[in-house]
Amino acid sequence: MAFVLGAHFSPMTGKVANNTHDHADDAAYILRAVDLSDKSAGFTSPHPNCGCVIATSTGKVAGEGYLYAQGTKPAEVLAVEAAGERCRSATAYLNLEPGDCHGDHTAVSALVQAGITRAVVGIRHPLQHLRGKAVCALRSQGLQVDVLGEDLQSKVMEEARKSCLIVNAPLIHRACSRVPFSVLKYAMTLDGKIAASSGHAAWISSKMSRNRVFELRGRSDAIIVGGNTVRKDNPRLTARHGGGHMPMRIVLSQTMNLPEEAKLWDVSEVSTIVVTQRGARRNFQKFLASKGVEVVEFDILNSRDVMEYFHDRGYLSILWECGGTLAASAISSGVIHKVFAFVAPKIIGGKNAPTPVGELGMVEMSQALDLIDVCYEQIGPDMLISGFLQPVPDLMPVIPSEDETFAIDPTVTPYESSIISFYKTWDPYGAFSNFSPHPIQMPDSDGNYVTWSSVEHYYQAQKFAGVNDPGAQDCVKKIKAMRSPEEAARVGRSMHRQHPDLLRSDWESMKIDVMYRALKCKFSIYPHLNSMLLSTAGSVLVEASPHDLFWGGGREGEGLNYLGRLLMQLRSDFLGESSTSTENTCSAL
């Protein structure tokens, strides 16, 4: 389901209006790439939304593709595979410049080797360490590369470029503002109430509108509610779409006045984080910890600090489903970027009935906040009004690097160069992650080599490998069949929590060895990954996951960082092998 402008494109014929490469044709294909890219929006964050359309010189679509999830094939590769020989002398249309997050230049190589002669790029990559590199690489290989707003300028191109910005608004806002892209969602009656005077709120909007909310949740990394919502509504906050991405649940509560019984304290399927003020109800904090709920304390609880914290934790997009008081605080702090308002054709009245946004301190209508790029959509009996509170930043200016920022403002300390952190796809060393899209071949119990889509696929499956139980064997097959590493991890972790009896008996003692063998295979068969790893010699490698205290470094450095340790051990082993090989060669001489 797309939330962006649709393409002026005929899916029935696969053609645009004429065969010349004028601006209208280029814009139509770019808009088609935008629509494709939106198909997996937020499904398995943090990948950006990437689509690719390959069109022949006769104006016919030869192949299409979109990036499904982190750790899966790039959109450009899928489009090339679909087009086959028709790629020769064709044009590739990309809503976003390819991002070589894994050091293998797969997207660029696919286009070059397929014989593509022209590429039209909607926008350059928003991340500084990736920005412009693919454009330069394609041009160096002799391709004509046209970037909207730079090489192609017209009204129709500006509209197409705007769609490219909107479909990747979360990544762009995050890169520019240093906070996650935040969407405020609420449902209200025609007279602006989100509940009756009694507090009763089920249900304001229709079932069709609630289904749209589930889709919005599935496009988000996390959902935020306030303590009052937990007390009155006892929500589950799930996406309820039968699989795929499940957003984290976050509760903001200054006083920790929360009930002991709540659906959010069940973390068997998805985790919950409670954010509070330091020192609030210590005993209740311990109770939540015993349930597996993470508690994060702030000296002073405010929306801006909380969002900056979750930015540092790697969150891309957050959906706010809170009451009016918290919504007003978030808007006042400038952390809300977009609003989705479901308006039901109902009138409830009530002088004290709550409204979707509390006090903002405005006394004149001239102070009211205007939405930008407003869209109206009827959903059953309801009207959905959506728009941006803050425009999507124009990325034509280059975002300063850490060193440039330090030169401008000496009080900003650059990252310590002797420590290399990796965690998310957008990190320069994102290829070190066990979620990276590098298939490996590992021997099974019979000595036959089996291909696994990623290290994470193999690792999760090994939890149940060799267990003589149909349930365990079925789980291994299910993990192997998952399209993305995140889905494989979700299946493995869920089965681990819910059916610990199916776990292999030696798992705790073997899991480090299992991960090491998988990593060694990965960094042995991909030369560019091996070179990247060896280039970090002398640096400490830290898997910067804040919530994984075993494989990751933890949010305050309290984690064991076993993934970083294994990579450093592997680096040492590779360097030792190289040294031994050199010594043997010298001895032979």
Coordinates of C-alpha atoms in Angstrom, one line a residue:
M1 CA 0.0 0.0 0.0
A2 CA 1.5 3.3 -1.1
F3 CA 1.4 6.6 0.7
V4 CA 3.1 8.5 -2.2
L5 CA 2.2 10.0 -5.5
G6 CA 1.2 7.4 -8.1
A7 CA 3.0 7.1 -11.4
H8 CA 1.5 8.1 -14.7
F9 CA 2.2 4.7 -16.0
S10 CA 0.1 1.9 -17.6
P11 CA 0.7 -1.5 -16.0
M12 CA -1.5 -3.0 -18.6
T13 CA 0.9 -2.2 -21.5
G14 CA 4.1 -1.7 -19.6
K15 CA 4.7 1.5 -21.7
V16 CA 4.7 5.2 -21.3
A17 CA 3.1 7.6 -23.7
N18 CA 5.8 7.8 -26.4
N19 CA 9.2 6.4 -27.2
T20 CA 11.4 9.4 -26.8
H21 CA 13.4 10.0 -23.6
D22 CA 11.8 13.4 -22.8
H23 CA 11.1 14.5 -19.3
A24 CA 7.6 13.2 -19.2
D25 CA 8.8 9.6 -19.9
D26 CA 11.7 9.8 -17.4
A27 CA 9.3 11.2 -14.8
A28 CA 6.8 8.4 -15.4
Y29 CA 9.4 5.7 -15.0
I30 CA 10.8 7.3 -11.8
L31 CA 7.4 7.5 -10.3
R32 CA 7.0 3.8 -11.1
A33 CA 10.2 3.1 -9.3
V34 CA 8.9 5.1 -6.3
D35 CA 5.7 3.0 -6.2
L36 CA 7.8 -0.2 -6.3
S37 CA 10.1 1.0 -3.6
D38 CA 7.2 1.7 -1.3
K39 CA 6.1 -2.0 -1.3
S40 CA 8.3 -2.9 1.6
A41 CA 8.4 0.4 3.4
G42 CA 9.3 -0.2 7.1
F43 CA 8.8 -3.9 6.6
T44 CA 12.3 -4.8 7.8
S45 CA 14.0 -1.5 8.7
P46 CA 16.5 0.0 8.4
H47 CA 16.9 -0.4 4.7
P48 CA 15.8 2.6 2.5
N49 CA 13.0 2.2 0.0
C50 CA 14.6 1.4 -3.3
G51 CA 13.0 0.6 -6.6
C52 CA 14.4 0.0 -10.1
V53 CA 12.7 0.0 -13.5
I54 CA 14.6 -1.0 -16.6
A55 CA 13.1 0.4 -19.9
T56 CA 14.2 -0.5 -23.4
S57 CA 15.0 2.1 -26.1
T58 CA 11.5 1.3 -27.5
G59 CA 9.8 2.5 -24.4
K60 CA 8.8 -0.9 -22.9
V61 CA 9.5 -2.0 -19.4
A62 CA 12.0 -4.9 -19.5
G63 CA 12.3 -5.6 -15.8
E64 CA 11.4 -4.3 -12.3
G65 CA 12.6 -4.9 -8.8
Y66 CA 12.5 -3.4 -5.3
L67 CA 14.5 -4.0 -2.1
Y68 CA 12.5 -6.3 0.0
A69 CA 14.5 -6.1 3.2
Q70 CA 17.8 -5.7 4.8
G71 CA 20.0 -8.7 3.8
T72 CA 18.2 -9.4 0.5
K73 CA 19.0 -8.7 -3.1
P74 CA 19.2 -5.0 -4.2
A75 CA 16.4 -3.7 -6.4
E76 CA 18.8 -3.2 -9.3
V77 CA 19.9 -6.8 -9.2
L78 CA 16.3 -8.0 -9.2
A79 CA 15.4 -5.7 -12.1
V80 CA 18.4 -6.9 -14.2
E81 CA 17.5 -10.6 -13.5
A82 CA 13.9 -9.9 -14.6
A83 CA 15.0 -8.1 -17.8
G84 CA 17.8 -10.5 -18.9
E85 CA 19.2 -9.7 -22.3
R86 CA 16.8 -6.8 -22.8
C87 CA 19.1 -4.8 -20.5
R88 CA 21.4 -4.2 -23.5
S89 CA 21.4 -0.4 -24.3
A90 CA 18.4 0.1 -21.9
T91 CA 17.9 2.7 -19.3
A92 CA 17.6 2.1 -15.5
Y93 CA 15.4 4.3 -13.4
L94 CA 16.2 4.5 -9.7
N95 CA 14.3 6.5 -7.1
L96 CA 17.4 6.5 -4.9
E97 CA 21.1 6.3 -5.7
P98 CA 22.3 2.8 -4.9
G99 CA 23.8 2.6 -1.4
D100 CA 26.8 0.3 -1.3
C101 CA 26.3 -0.5 2.4
H102 CA 28.1 -3.8 2.1
G103 CA 31.3 -3.0 0.2
D104 CA 30.5 -5.3 -2.7
H105 CA 29.2 -2.8 -5.3
T106 CA 26.5 -5.3 -6.3
A107 CA 24.0 -2.8 -7.6
V108 CA 26.5 -0.9 -9.7
S109 CA 28.1 -4.0 -11.0
A110 CA 24.7 -5.5 -12.0
L111 CA 23.8 -2.5 -14.1
V112 CA 27.2 -2.2 -15.7
Q113 CA 27.6 -5.9 -16.5
A114 CA 24.0 -6.1 -17.9
G115 CA 24.8 -3.5 -20.6
I116 CA 22.7 -0.6 -19.2
T117 CA 23.8 2.5 -21.0
R118 CA 21.9 5.2 -19.1
A119 CA 20.7 5.6 -15.5
V120 CA 18.2 8.2 -14.2
V121 CA 18.5 8.7 -10.5
G122 CA 15.7 10.4 -8.5
I123 CA 17.8 11.6 -5.6
R124 CA 21.3 11.1 -4.3
H125 CA 21.8 9.0 -1.2
P126 CA 21.1 10.9 1.9
L127 CA 23.9 9.4 3.9
Q128 CA 27.2 11.2 3.7
H129 CA 29.5 8.2 3.3
L130 CA 27.3 6.9 0.4
R131 CA 26.3 10.1 -1.2
G132 CA 27.4 10.4 -4.8
K133 CA 29.6 7.3 -4.9
A134 CA 27.4 5.2 -7.0
V135 CA 26.7 8.0 -9.4
C136 CA 30.5 8.5 -9.8
A137 CA 31.0 4.7 -10.2
L138 CA 28.4 4.4 -12.9
R139 CA 29.8 7.4 -14.8
S140 CA 33.3 6.0 -14.5
Q141 CA 32.1 2.9 -16.3
G142 CA 30.8 5.0 -19.2
L143 CA 27.1 5.2 -18.4
Q144 CA 25.2 8.4 -18.9
V145 CA 23.8 9.2 -15.4
D146 CA 21.1 11.9 -15.1
V147 CA 20.1 13.1 -11.6
L148 CA 16.8 14.8 -11.1
G149 CA 17.2 18.4 -10.1
E150 CA 20.7 18.5 -11.3
D151 CA 20.9 17.1 -14.9
L152 CA 17.2 17.1 -15.5
Q153 CA 15.3 20.2 -14.5
S154 CA 11.6 21.0 -15.2
K155 CA 8.3 21.1 -13.4
V156 CA 7.5 17.5 -14.1
M157 CA 11.0 16.5 -12.9
E158 CA 10.6 18.5 -9.7
E159 CA 7.3 16.6 -9.0
A160 CA 9.0 13.3 -9.6
R161 CA 11.9 14.3 -7.4
K162 CA 9.5 15.3 -4.7
S163 CA 8.0 11.8 -4.7
C164 CA 11.5 10.3 -4.3
L165 CA 12.0 12.5 -1.3
I166 CA 8.7 11.6 0.3
V167 CA 9.1 7.8 -0.1
N168 CA 12.4 8.0 1.8
A169 CA 11.4 10.8 4.2
P170 CA 12.2 8.6 7.3
L171 CA 15.9 8.1 6.2
I172 CA 16.3 11.7 5.0
H173 CA 14.8 13.3 8.2
R174 CA 16.9 11.0 10.3
A175 CA 20.1 11.9 8.5
C176 CA 19.4 15.6 8.7
S177 CA 17.7 16.1 12.1
R178 CA 19.5 13.5 14.2
V179 CA 16.1 12.2 15.5
P180 CA 14.0 9.3 14.1
F181 CA 11.2 10.2 11.6
S182 CA 8.1 10.5 13.8
V183 CA 4.5 10.2 12.8
L184 CA 1.6 11.3 15.1
K185 CA -1.5 9.1 14.5
Y186 CA -4.9 9.7 16.1
A187 CA -8.6 9.0 15.5
M188 CA -11.2 11.6 16.4
T189 CA -14.9 12.4 16.1
L190 CA -16.1 15.1 13.8
D191 CA -16.2 17.5 16.8
G192 CA -12.5 16.8 17.6
K193 CA -12.7 14.3 20.5
I194 CA -10.6 11.2 20.9
A195 CA -12.8 9.7 23.7
A196 CA -16.0 10.4 25.6
S197 CA -15.9 12.4 28.8
S198 CA -15.7 9.1 30.7
G199 CA -12.5 8.2 28.8
H200 CA -14.2 5.5 26.8
A201 CA -12.7 5.4 23.3
A202 CA -13.5 2.1 21.6
W203 CA -14.2 2.5 18.8
I204 CA -14.1 5.9 17.2
S205 CA -13.0 4.9 13.7
S206 CA -14.1 2.0 11.5
K207 CA -12.5 -1.4 11.1
M208 CA -11.1 -0.4 7.8
S209 CA -9.4 2.6 9.4
R210 CA -8.0 0.3 12.1
N211 CA -6.6 -2.0 9.5
R212 CA -4.8 1.0 8.0
V213 CA -3.3 1.7 11.4
F214 CA -2.0 -1.8 11.6
E215 CA -0.3 -1.1 8.2
L216 CA 1.2 2.1 9.6
R217 CA 2.6 0.2 12.6
G218 CA 4.2 -2.3 10.2
R219 CA 6.0 0.6 8.6
S220 CA 7.5 1.7 11.9
D221 CA 10.5 0.7 14.0
A222 CA 8.6 1.4 17.2
I223 CA 5.2 2.7 18.6
I224 CA 5.1 5.2 21.4
V225 CA 2.3 5.6 23.9
G226 CA 2.0 7.4 27.2
G227 CA 1.2 5.9 30.6
N228 CA -2.4 7.1 30.5
T229 CA -3.0 5.0 27.3
V230 CA -1.6 1.9 29.0
R231 CA -3.9 2.5 32.1
K232 CA -7.1 3.2 30.2
D233 CA -6.8 1.1 27.0
N234 CA -4.4 -1.7 27.8
P235 CA -3.3 -1.9 24.2
R236 CA -1.2 -4.7 22.6
L237 CA 0.2 -2.4 19.9
T238 CA 0.9 -5.2 17.4
A239 CA 0.9 -4.9 13.6
R240 CA -1.4 -8.0 13.3
H241 CA -0.4 -8.8 9.7
G242 CA 0.6 -12.4 10.2
G243 CA 4.4 -12.0 10.1
G244 CA 7.1 -9.8 8.9
H245 CA 8.2 -6.7 10.8
M246 CA 6.9 -6.2 14.4
P247 CA 7.6 -2.8 15.8
M248 CA 9.0 -2.3 19.3
R249 CA 6.6 -0.9 21.9
I250 CA 7.7 2.1 23.9
V251 CA 5.9 3.6 26.9
L252 CA 6.7 7.1 28.2
S253 CA 5.8 7.5 31.8
Q254 CA 7.3 10.2 34.1
T255 CA 6.0 8.7 37.3
M256 CA 5.9 5.0 36.4
N257 CA 2.2 4.9 37.6
L258 CA 1.6 1.9 35.5
P259 CA -0.5 -1.3 36.1
E260 CA 1.1 -4.6 37.0
E261 CA -1.1 -6.4 34.6
A262 CA -0.8 -5.1 31.0
K263 CA -0.6 -6.7 27.6
L264 CA 2.6 -4.7 26.9
W265 CA 4.5 -6.6 29.6
D266 CA 4.2 -9.8 27.5
V267 CA 7.4 -9.7 25.5
S268 CA 7.2 -13.2 24.0
E269 CA 6.6 -11.9 20.5
V270 CA 8.0 -8.3 20.6
S271 CA 9.9 -6.3 23.1
T272 CA 8.7 -3.4 25.2
I273 CA 10.8 -0.4 26.5
V274 CA 9.5 1.8 29.4
V275 CA 11.1 5.3 29.4
T276 CA 10.8 7.2 32.7
Q277 CA 12.4 9.8 35.0
R278 CA 15.4 8.7 37.1
G279 CA 14.4 7.1 40.4
A280 CA 10.7 6.6 39.7
R281 CA 9.2 3.6 41.5
R282 CA 12.4 1.5 41.7
N283 CA 10.5 -1.6 42.9
F284 CA 8.2 -1.4 39.9
Q285 CA 11.2 -1.1 37.6
K286 CA 12.6 -4.3 39.1
F287 CA 9.2 -5.9 38.5
L288 CA 9.2 -4.9 34.9
A289 CA 12.8 -6.1 34.5
S290 CA 11.7 -9.5 35.8
K291 CA 9.1 -9.6 33.0
G292 CA 11.8 -8.9 30.4
V293 CA 10.8 -5.3 29.9
E294 CA 13.6 -2.8 29.4
V295 CA 13.6 0.4 31.5
V296 CA 15.5 3.5 30.4
E297 CA 15.8 6.4 32.8
F298 CA 16.3 10.1 32.0
D299 CA 17.2 12.9 34.5
I300 CA 14.4 15.0 33.0
L301 CA 11.9 13.3 30.7
N302 CA 11.3 15.3 27.5
S303 CA 10.4 14.2 24.0
R304 CA 13.5 15.7 22.3
D305 CA 16.0 13.9 24.6
V306 CA 14.1 10.6 24.2
M307 CA 14.1 10.9 20.4
E308 CA 17.8 11.7 20.3
Y309 CA 18.4 8.7 22.4
F310 CA 16.4 6.4 20.1
H311 CA 18.2 8.0 17.1
D312 CA 21.5 6.8 18.7
R313 CA 20.0 3.3 19.1
G314 CA 19.5 3.2 15.4
Y315 CA 15.7 3.8 15.1
L316 CA 14.5 5.1 11.7
S317 CA 10.8 5.6 12.0
I318 CA 8.5 5.9 15.1
L319 CA 4.7 6.0 15.3
W320 CA 3.2 8.0 18.1
E321 CA -0.2 6.7 19.3
C322 CA -0.5 8.8 22.4
G323 CA -2.9 11.1 24.1
G324 CA -3.2 14.8 23.8
T325 CA -0.7 15.8 26.5
L326 CA 2.1 13.8 25.2
A327 CA 1.3 14.7 21.6
A328 CA 1.5 18.4 22.5
S329 CA 4.8 17.9 24.2
A330 CA 6.2 16.0 21.1
I331 CA 5.0 18.7 18.7
S332 CA 6.4 21.5 20.9
S333 CA 9.7 19.7 21.0
G334 CA 9.8 19.7 17.2
V335 CA 10.1 15.9 16.9
I336 CA 6.9 15.2 15.0
H337 CA 7.3 15.2 11.3
K338 CA 4.0 14.0 9.9
V339 CA 0.4 13.6 11.1
F340 CA -2.2 11.0 10.2
A341 CA -5.7 12.0 11.4
F342 CA -8.6 9.6 11.0
V343 CA -11.8 11.6 11.3
A344 CA -15.0 9.6 11.9
P345 CA -18.5 11.0 11.0
K346 CA -19.6 11.0 14.6
I347 CA -20.3 13.6 17.3
I348 CA -19.7 12.8 20.9
G349 CA -19.6 16.2 22.6
G350 CA -18.5 16.7 26.1
K351 CA -16.8 19.8 27.6
N352 CA -14.2 17.7 29.3
A353 CA -13.8 15.1 26.5
P354 CA -10.1 14.7 25.5
T355 CA -8.8 16.1 22.3
P356 CA -5.9 14.7 20.1
V357 CA -3.5 17.5 20.9
G358 CA -3.2 19.3 24.3
E359 CA -2.0 22.8 25.1
L360 CA 0.6 24.3 22.7
G361 CA 0.5 27.8 24.1
M362 CA -1.0 29.4 21.0
V363 CA -3.5 32.2 21.4
E364 CA -4.1 33.3 17.8
M365 CA -5.1 31.3 14.7
S366 CA -2.1 32.9 12.9
Q367 CA 0.1 30.8 15.2
A368 CA -1.6 27.5 14.1
L369 CA 0.7 24.9 12.5
D370 CA -0.1 24.3 8.8
L371 CA 0.4 20.8 7.3
I372 CA 2.4 20.5 4.1
D373 CA 1.6 18.2 1.2
V374 CA -1.8 17.4 2.6
C375 CA -3.6 14.3 1.3
Y376 CA -7.2 13.3 1.7
E377 CA -8.5 9.8 1.5
Q378 CA -11.8 8.2 2.3
I379 CA -11.5 4.9 4.2
G380 CA -15.0 3.4 4.6
P381 CA -17.1 6.0 6.4
D382 CA -14.0 7.9 7.7
M383 CA -11.7 10.5 6.2
L384 CA -8.0 10.2 6.6
I385 CA -6.1 13.5 6.5
S386 CA -2.4 13.4 6.4
G387 CA 0.4 15.9 5.9
F388 CA 3.9 16.9 7.0
L389 CA 4.5 19.3 9.9
Q390 CA 8.0 19.7 8.7
P391 CA 9.0 19.7 5.0
V392 CA 11.2 16.8 3.8
P393 CA 14.7 18.4 3.8
D394 CA 16.2 19.3 0.5
L395 CA 19.4 17.2 0.2
M396 CA 21.0 19.3 -2.5
P397 CA 23.4 20.7 0.1
V398 CA 25.9 18.1 1.3
I399 CA 25.4 17.1 4.9
P400 CA 28.7 17.9 6.7
S401 CA 30.9 15.0 7.8
E402 CA 32.1 14.5 11.4
D403 CA 35.4 16.1 10.5
E404 CA 33.8 19.0 8.7
T405 CA 31.5 19.6 11.7
F406 CA 34.4 19.6 14.1
A407 CA 36.2 22.2 11.9
I408 CA 33.1 24.4 12.0
D409 CA 32.5 23.8 15.8
P410 CA 35.5 22.6 17.8
T411 CA 33.2 21.8 20.7
V412 CA 31.9 18.8 18.7
T413 CA 34.2 15.9 19.2
P414 CA 34.6 13.5 16.3
Y415 CA 34.2 9.8 16.9
E416 CA 37.2 8.0 18.3
S417 CA 39.0 6.7 15.3
S418 CA 40.4 3.6 17.1
I419 CA 36.9 2.2 17.7
I420 CA 34.9 1.1 14.8
S421 CA 31.2 0.5 15.5
F422 CA 28.8 -1.3 13.3
Y423 CA 25.1 -2.2 13.7
K424 CA 22.7 -0.8 11.1
T425 CA 22.7 -1.1 7.3
W426 CA 23.6 2.6 6.9
D427 CA 26.8 2.2 8.9
P428 CA 30.1 2.3 6.9
Y429 CA 31.0 -1.1 8.2
G430 CA 27.4 -2.5 8.0
A431 CA 28.8 -5.5 6.1
F432 CA 30.2 -6.8 9.4
S433 CA 26.7 -7.5 10.6
N434 CA 25.5 -11.1 10.6
F435 CA 22.4 -9.7 8.8
S436 CA 24.3 -8.6 5.7
P437 CA 23.2 -10.1 2.4
H438 CA 26.1 -12.6 1.9
P439 CA 25.0 -16.2 1.4
I440 CA 27.3 -18.8 2.9
Q441 CA 27.8 -22.6 2.3
M442 CA 28.1 -24.7 5.4
P443 CA 28.3 -28.5 5.8
D444 CA 25.3 -30.4 7.3
S445 CA 25.5 -33.4 9.5
D446 CA 26.1 -35.6 6.5
G447 CA 29.0 -33.5 5.2
N448 CA 26.9 -32.1 2.3
Y449 CA 27.3 -28.3 1.8
V450 CA 24.1 -26.3 2.2
T451 CA 23.6 -22.7 1.1
W452 CA 22.2 -20.3 3.7
S453 CA 21.0 -16.8 2.8
S454 CA 22.9 -15.1 5.5
V455 CA 25.0 -15.8 8.6
E456 CA 21.9 -15.1 10.7
H457 CA 19.8 -17.7 8.9
Y458 CA 22.5 -20.3 9.6
Y459 CA 23.0 -19.3 13.2
Q460 CA 19.3 -19.3 14.1
A461 CA 18.8 -22.7 12.4
Q462 CA 21.7 -24.3 14.3
K463 CA 19.8 -23.8 17.6
F464 CA 17.6 -26.7 16.5
A465 CA 19.9 -28.6 14.2
G466 CA 20.2 -32.4 14.9
V467 CA 17.3 -32.4 17.4
N468 CA 15.2 -35.6 16.8
D469 CA 11.9 -33.9 17.0
P470 CA 9.5 -33.0 14.1
G471 CA 9.0 -29.5 15.6
A472 CA 12.7 -28.7 15.6
Q473 CA 13.2 -30.1 12.1
D474 CA 10.2 -28.0 10.9
C475 CA 11.7 -24.9 12.5
V476 CA 15.0 -25.4 10.7
K477 CA 13.2 -25.6 7.4
K478 CA 11.1 -22.6 8.2
I479 CA 14.1 -20.5 9.2
K480 CA 16.0 -21.5 6.0
A481 CA 13.0 -20.4 3.9
M482 CA 12.7 -16.9 5.3
R483 CA 13.3 -14.2 2.8
S484 CA 15.2 -11.9 5.1
P485 CA 17.6 -12.3 8.1
E486 CA 15.2 -10.4 10.3
E487 CA 12.4 -12.8 9.6
A488 CA 14.8 -15.8 10.2
A489 CA 15.8 -14.2 13.5
R490 CA 12.2 -13.7 14.5
V491 CA 11.3 -17.3 13.9
G492 CA 14.4 -18.6 15.7
R493 CA 14.1 -16.3 18.7
S494 CA 10.4 -16.9 19.1
M495 CA 10.8 -20.7 19.0
H496 CA 13.7 -20.4 21.4
R497 CA 11.5 -18.5 23.9
Q498 CA 8.3 -20.5 23.5
H499 CA 9.7 -24.0 23.1
P500 CA 13.1 -24.2 24.9
D501 CA 12.6 -28.0 25.0
L502 CA 13.3 -28.1 21.2
L503 CA 16.7 -26.4 21.6
R504 CA 19.8 -28.6 21.1
S505 CA 21.2 -29.5 24.5
D506 CA 24.7 -28.2 23.8
W507 CA 23.6 -24.8 22.4
E508 CA 24.9 -22.5 25.1
S509 CA 28.3 -24.1 24.9
M510 CA 28.3 -24.2 21.1
K511 CA 26.7 -20.9 20.0
I512 CA 30.0 -18.9 19.9
D513 CA 31.7 -21.6 17.9
V514 CA 28.7 -21.8 15.5
M515 CA 28.9 -18.0 14.9
Y516 CA 32.6 -18.1 14.4
R517 CA 32.5 -20.8 11.8
A518 CA 29.7 -19.0 9.9
L519 CA 31.7 -15.7 10.0
K520 CA 34.9 -17.4 8.9
C521 CA 33.0 -18.8 5.9
K522 CA 31.6 -15.4 5.0
F523 CA 34.8 -13.5 5.2
S524 CA 36.7 -16.3 3.4
I525 CA 34.6 -16.5 0.3
Y526 CA 34.0 -12.7 -0.2
P527 CA 37.4 -11.0 -1.0
H528 CA 36.1 -7.5 -0.5
L529 CA 34.8 -8.4 2.9
N530 CA 38.1 -9.9 3.8
S531 CA 39.9 -6.8 2.7
M532 CA 37.5 -4.6 4.7
L533 CA 38.1 -6.7 7.8
L534 CA 41.9 -6.6 7.4
S535 CA 41.8 -2.9 6.9
T536 CA 40.5 -2.4 10.4
A537 CA 43.8 -3.8 11.9
G538 CA 44.6 -2.0 15.1
S539 CA 41.0 -0.9 15.7
V540 CA 38.6 -2.2 18.3
L541 CA 35.4 -3.6 16.6
V542 CA 32.2 -3.1 18.5
E543 CA 28.8 -4.4 17.5
A544 CA 26.8 -1.4 18.6
S545 CA 23.4 -3.1 19.3
P546 CA 22.2 -1.4 22.5
H547 CA 19.7 -4.2 23.5
D548 CA 21.9 -7.3 22.8
L549 CA 24.1 -7.6 25.8
F550 CA 25.7 -10.8 24.5
W551 CA 26.6 -10.3 20.9
G552 CA 26.4 -6.5 21.1
G553 CA 28.1 -3.7 23.1
G554 CA 25.0 -2.6 25.0
R555 CA 23.7 1.0 25.2
E556 CA 26.2 2.0 27.8
G557 CA 29.1 -0.3 27.0
E558 CA 27.9 -3.0 29.4
G559 CA 27.5 -5.6 26.7
L560 CA 29.9 -8.5 26.1
N561 CA 30.3 -7.6 22.4
Y562 CA 31.0 -11.2 21.3
L563 CA 30.3 -10.5 17.7
G564 CA 33.0 -7.8 17.7
R565 CA 35.3 -10.1 19.6
L566 CA 34.9 -12.9 17.1
L567 CA 35.5 -10.5 14.2
M568 CA 38.7 -9.3 15.9
Q569 CA 39.7 -12.9 16.5
L570 CA 39.0 -13.8 12.9
R571 CA 41.0 -10.7 11.7
S572 CA 43.9 -11.9 13.8
D573 CA 43.6 -15.4 12.4
F574 CA 43.6 -14.1 8.8
L575 CA 46.6 -11.8 9.5
G576 CA 48.4 -14.8 11.1
E577 CA 47.7 -16.9 8.1
S578 CA 49.0 -14.2 5.8
S579 CA 52.2 -13.8 7.9
T580 CA 52.8 -17.6 7.9
S581 CA 52.3 -17.7 4.1
T582 CA 54.8 -14.9 3.6
E583 CA 57.3 -16.6 5.8
N584 CA 57.0 -19.8 4.0
T585 CA 57.4 -18.1 0.6
C586 CA 60.5 -16.3 1.9
S587 CA 61.9 -19.6 3.2
A588 CA 61.3 -21.3 -0.1
L589 CA 63.3 -18.5 -1.8

